[in-house]
């Protein structure tokens, strides 16, 4: 009924078969983060393979699992593709992508970290303030994860801040070792 792998995965279905005498699961579907996913095939005993996971109708608020007291909320629906390479070096994601399905909303209110960045980088304060109440028209994200845990995330947000009557085109790149973060 349920698999807990960071996110709770529910209603998992698929076919179990043998491919060259090795067990494989195919046409795996399920529900995650308020949306759905599909994986065409995964063979756990193969030395090397690329598994493509496709997502649709993901609830952005569940993907960005932030504490309700953080003052940051995101709404809308997302779709994407994660090509997951599994080999002797480990697990990697190459050229993953995530895009919005319809409009969304980013709200940043009373967030200490965001306020500190604006105070430290005053030349960016006006630009960053446009993100505080952003109607998102387009979101594009690229995801690359190396086997050693280094994640590169690229985000492009395009939208409109109604309060400031300003169109926004914001690009952000982030690199972090997620294995260190999880520890």
mmCIF file of C-alpha atoms in Angstrom:
data_model
loop_
_atom_site.group_PDB
_atom_site.id
_atom_site.type_symbol
_atom_site.label_atom_id
_atom_site.label_comp_id
_atom_site.label_asym_id
_atom_site.label_seq_id
_atom_site.Cartn_x
_atom_site.Cartn_y
_atom_site.Cartn_z
ATOM 1 C CA UNK A 1 0.000 0.000 0.000
ATOM 2 C CA UNK A 2 2.772 2.419 0.833
ATOM 3 C CA UNK A 3 6.535 2.859 0.409
ATOM 4 C CA UNK A 4 8.402 5.447 2.446
ATOM 5 C CA UNK A 5 11.479 6.588 0.528
ATOM 6 C CA UNK A 6 11.810 10.193 1.662
ATOM 7 C CA UNK A 7 8.465 10.924 0.013
ATOM 8 C CA UNK A 8 5.544 8.587 0.663
ATOM 9 C CA UNK A 9 4.804 6.507 -2.448
ATOM 10 C CA UNK A 10 1.319 4.982 -2.646
ATOM 11 C CA UNK A 11 -0.713 2.733 -4.942
ATOM 12 C CA UNK A 12 2.349 1.219 -6.606
ATOM 13 C CA UNK A 13 1.570 -1.156 -9.451
ATOM 14 C CA UNK A 14 3.731 -2.817 -12.050
ATOM 15 C CA UNK A 15 4.673 -6.014 -13.802
ATOM 16 C CA UNK A 16 7.352 -8.396 -12.619
ATOM 17 C CA UNK A 17 9.096 -10.299 -15.410
ATOM 18 C CA UNK A 18 12.404 -11.943 -16.334
ATOM 19 C CA UNK A 19 14.745 -10.333 -18.845
ATOM 20 C CA UNK A 20 17.689 -12.668 -19.720
ATOM 21 C CA UNK A 21 16.970 -14.568 -16.491
ATOM 22 C CA UNK A 22 17.176 -11.385 -14.403
ATOM 23 C CA UNK A 23 14.150 -10.028 -12.559
ATOM 24 C CA UNK A 24 12.769 -6.716 -13.809
ATOM 25 C CA UNK A 25 9.761 -4.608 -13.019
ATOM 26 C CA UNK A 26 8.073 -2.740 -15.840
ATOM 27 C CA UNK A 27 5.268 -0.237 -16.278
ATOM 28 C CA UNK A 28 5.544 0.807 -12.644
ATOM 29 C CA UNK A 29 3.025 3.471 -11.694
ATOM 30 C CA UNK A 30 2.059 5.091 -8.438
ATOM 31 C CA UNK A 31 1.167 8.227 -6.550
ATOM 32 C CA UNK A 32 3.699 10.549 -4.910
ATOM 33 C CA UNK A 33 3.608 14.142 -3.636
ATOM 34 C CA UNK A 34 -0.025 14.554 -4.647
ATOM 35 C CA UNK A 35 0.674 13.489 -8.245
ATOM 36 C CA UNK A 36 1.609 10.437 -10.271
ATOM 37 C CA UNK A 37 4.757 8.772 -11.613
ATOM 38 C CA UNK A 38 5.657 6.096 -14.114
ATOM 39 C CA UNK A 39 8.862 4.081 -14.579
ATOM 40 C CA UNK A 40 8.996 2.042 -17.786
ATOM 41 C CA UNK A 41 11.504 -0.574 -16.567
ATOM 42 C CA UNK A 42 13.927 -1.255 -13.727
ATOM 43 C CA UNK A 43 16.127 -4.349 -13.394
ATOM 44 C CA UNK A 44 17.757 -4.333 -9.928
ATOM 45 C CA UNK A 45 20.471 -6.902 -10.756
ATOM 46 C CA UNK A 46 21.882 -5.218 -13.880
ATOM 47 C CA UNK A 47 25.370 -3.728 -13.502
ATOM 48 C CA UNK A 48 24.493 -0.630 -15.499
ATOM 49 C CA UNK A 49 21.229 0.915 -16.635
ATOM 50 C CA UNK A 50 19.334 4.157 -17.021
ATOM 51 C CA UNK A 51 15.879 4.254 -15.505
ATOM 52 C CA UNK A 52 13.604 7.100 -16.552
ATOM 53 C CA UNK A 53 11.051 8.271 -14.002
ATOM 54 C CA UNK A 54 8.339 10.594 -15.296
ATOM 55 C CA UNK A 55 6.194 12.679 -12.980
ATOM 56 C CA UNK A 56 3.032 14.679 -13.530
ATOM 57 C CA UNK A 57 0.639 16.751 -11.479
ATOM 58 C CA UNK A 58 3.055 16.937 -8.517
ATOM 59 C CA UNK A 59 1.894 19.294 -5.767
ATOM 60 C CA UNK A 60 4.626 21.960 -5.561
ATOM 61 C CA UNK A 61 3.838 22.617 -1.898
ATOM 62 C CA UNK A 62 4.647 18.978 -1.084
ATOM 63 C CA UNK A 63 7.806 18.950 -3.191
ATOM 64 C CA UNK A 64 9.199 21.960 -1.369
ATOM 65 C CA UNK A 65 8.593 20.438 2.047
ATOM 66 C CA UNK A 66 9.366 23.458 4.125
ATOM 67 C CA UNK A 67 8.367 24.006 7.714
ATOM 68 C CA UNK A 68 5.080 25.943 7.876
ATOM 69 C CA UNK A 69 6.813 28.442 10.163
ATOM 70 C CA UNK A 70 9.598 29.127 7.639
ATOM 71 C CA UNK A 71 7.543 31.811 5.920
ATOM 72 C CA UNK A 72 8.085 30.255 2.459
ATOM 73 C CA UNK A 73 5.274 28.600 0.533
ATOM 74 C CA UNK A 74 4.955 27.418 -3.037
ATOM 75 C CA UNK A 75 1.768 26.370 -4.811
ATOM 76 C CA UNK A 76 0.987 24.943 -8.224
ATOM 77 C CA UNK A 77 1.493 21.696 -10.109
ATOM 78 C CA UNK A 78 4.676 20.309 -11.658
ATOM 79 C CA UNK A 79 5.728 17.665 -14.185
ATOM 80 C CA UNK A 80 9.164 16.317 -14.981
ATOM 81 C CA UNK A 81 11.569 13.621 -16.019
ATOM 82 C CA UNK A 82 14.491 12.151 -14.073
ATOM 83 C CA UNK A 83 16.876 9.926 -16.070
ATOM 84 C CA UNK A 84 18.521 7.922 -13.278
ATOM 85 C CA UNK A 85 21.768 6.165 -14.182
ATOM 86 C CA UNK A 86 22.711 3.229 -11.956
ATOM 87 C CA UNK A 87 26.144 1.629 -12.305
ATOM 88 C CA UNK A 88 29.187 0.557 -10.255
ATOM 89 C CA UNK A 89 30.071 4.205 -9.539
ATOM 90 C CA UNK A 90 26.681 4.710 -7.882
ATOM 91 C CA UNK A 91 23.480 6.536 -8.754
ATOM 92 C CA UNK A 92 23.371 9.700 -10.864
ATOM 93 C CA UNK A 93 20.760 11.908 -12.474
ATOM 94 C CA UNK A 94 21.721 13.494 -15.774
ATOM 95 C CA UNK A 95 19.654 16.243 -17.383
ATOM 96 C CA UNK A 96 16.606 15.860 -15.186
ATOM 97 C CA UNK A 97 13.963 18.502 -15.613
ATOM 98 C CA UNK A 98 10.943 19.875 -13.810
ATOM 99 C CA UNK A 99 8.411 22.323 -15.273
ATOM 100 C CA UNK A 100 5.175 23.881 -14.093
ATOM 101 C CA UNK A 101 1.742 22.736 -15.225
ATOM 102 C CA UNK A 102 -0.309 25.910 -15.118
ATOM 103 C CA UNK A 103 0.314 28.873 -12.866
ATOM 104 C CA UNK A 104 1.705 28.795 -9.347
ATOM 105 C CA UNK A 105 2.473 31.141 -6.479
ATOM 106 C CA UNK A 106 5.598 31.824 -4.414
ATOM 107 C CA UNK A 107 5.091 33.615 -1.086
ATOM 108 C CA UNK A 108 7.954 34.618 1.203
ATOM 109 C CA UNK A 109 6.873 36.263 4.453
ATOM 110 C CA UNK A 110 8.940 36.887 7.560
ATOM 111 C CA UNK A 111 11.780 34.500 6.639
ATOM 112 C CA UNK A 112 14.938 35.300 8.611
ATOM 113 C CA UNK A 113 17.336 33.774 6.069
ATOM 114 C CA UNK A 114 15.787 35.638 3.152
ATOM 115 C CA UNK A 115 15.867 38.899 5.121
ATOM 116 C CA UNK A 116 19.546 38.331 5.960
ATOM 117 C CA UNK A 117 20.470 37.789 2.289
ATOM 118 C CA UNK A 118 18.642 40.973 1.317
ATOM 119 C CA UNK A 119 20.439 42.909 4.071
ATOM 120 C CA UNK A 120 23.899 41.505 3.196
ATOM 121 C CA UNK A 121 23.472 42.014 -0.554
ATOM 122 C CA UNK A 122 21.669 45.319 -0.681
ATOM 123 C CA UNK A 123 22.308 45.688 -4.413
ATOM 124 C CA UNK A 124 20.063 42.633 -4.872
ATOM 125 C CA UNK A 125 17.459 43.612 -2.276
ATOM 126 C CA UNK A 126 15.049 45.232 -4.757
ATOM 127 C CA UNK A 127 15.285 42.300 -7.165
ATOM 128 C CA UNK A 128 14.870 39.712 -4.407
ATOM 129 C CA UNK A 129 11.840 41.531 -3.000
ATOM 130 C CA UNK A 130 10.049 40.764 -6.287
ATOM 131 C CA UNK A 131 10.069 37.086 -5.277
ATOM 132 C CA UNK A 132 8.163 37.714 -2.044
ATOM 133 C CA UNK A 133 4.764 37.578 -3.743
ATOM 134 C CA UNK A 134 5.284 36.094 -7.188
ATOM 135 C CA UNK A 135 2.589 34.745 -9.489
ATOM 136 C CA UNK A 136 4.562 32.081 -11.371
ATOM 137 C CA UNK A 137 3.794 31.876 -15.073
ATOM 138 C CA UNK A 138 6.691 29.571 -15.952
ATOM 139 C CA UNK A 139 9.068 27.474 -13.898
ATOM 140 C CA UNK A 140 11.884 25.452 -15.466
ATOM 141 C CA UNK A 141 14.319 23.475 -13.394
ATOM 142 C CA UNK A 142 17.296 21.330 -14.350
ATOM 143 C CA UNK A 143 18.616 18.603 -12.058
ATOM 144 C CA UNK A 144 21.985 16.866 -12.159
ATOM 145 C CA UNK A 145 23.189 14.590 -9.357
ATOM 146 C CA UNK A 146 26.615 12.974 -9.385
ATOM 147 C CA UNK A 147 27.309 9.607 -7.693
ATOM 148 C CA UNK A 148 29.337 11.378 -4.981
ATOM 149 C CA UNK A 149 26.232 13.334 -3.894
ATOM 150 C CA UNK A 150 26.907 16.673 -5.573
ATOM 151 C CA UNK A 151 23.628 18.127 -6.790
ATOM 152 C CA UNK A 152 23.418 20.950 -9.318
ATOM 153 C CA UNK A 153 20.010 22.568 -9.459
ATOM 154 C CA UNK A 154 19.193 25.279 -11.978
ATOM 155 C CA UNK A 155 15.917 27.195 -11.695
ATOM 156 C CA UNK A 156 14.312 29.763 -13.980
ATOM 157 C CA UNK A 157 11.202 31.521 -12.651
ATOM 158 C CA UNK A 158 9.139 33.804 -14.830
ATOM 159 C CA UNK A 159 6.154 35.578 -13.415
ATOM 160 C CA UNK A 160 4.600 38.775 -12.175
ATOM 161 C CA UNK A 161 4.637 40.593 -8.848
ATOM 162 C CA UNK A 162 1.219 42.240 -8.658
ATOM 163 C CA UNK A 163 2.063 44.443 -5.651
ATOM 164 C CA UNK A 164 5.047 45.999 -7.397
ATOM 165 C CA UNK A 165 3.525 45.818 -10.904
ATOM 166 C CA UNK A 166 6.705 44.158 -12.165
ATOM 167 C CA UNK A 167 7.445 41.257 -14.511
ATOM 168 C CA UNK A 168 10.088 38.877 -13.148
ATOM 169 C CA UNK A 169 12.635 36.648 -14.884
ATOM 170 C CA UNK A 170 14.771 35.089 -12.131
ATOM 171 C CA UNK A 171 17.580 32.557 -12.640
ATOM 172 C CA UNK A 172 19.112 30.675 -9.730
ATOM 173 C CA UNK A 173 21.780 27.966 -9.622
ATOM 174 C CA UNK A 174 22.566 25.939 -6.532
ATOM 175 C CA UNK A 175 25.207 23.301 -5.836
ATOM 176 C CA UNK A 176 25.296 21.235 -2.683
ATOM 177 C CA UNK A 177 26.339 17.789 -1.577
ATOM 178 C CA UNK A 178 23.022 16.204 -0.645
ATOM 179 C CA UNK A 179 24.703 13.267 1.116
ATOM 180 C CA UNK A 180 26.381 15.696 3.493
ATOM 181 C CA UNK A 181 23.108 17.588 3.870
ATOM 182 C CA UNK A 182 21.212 14.398 4.733
ATOM 183 C CA UNK A 183 23.836 13.402 7.299
#
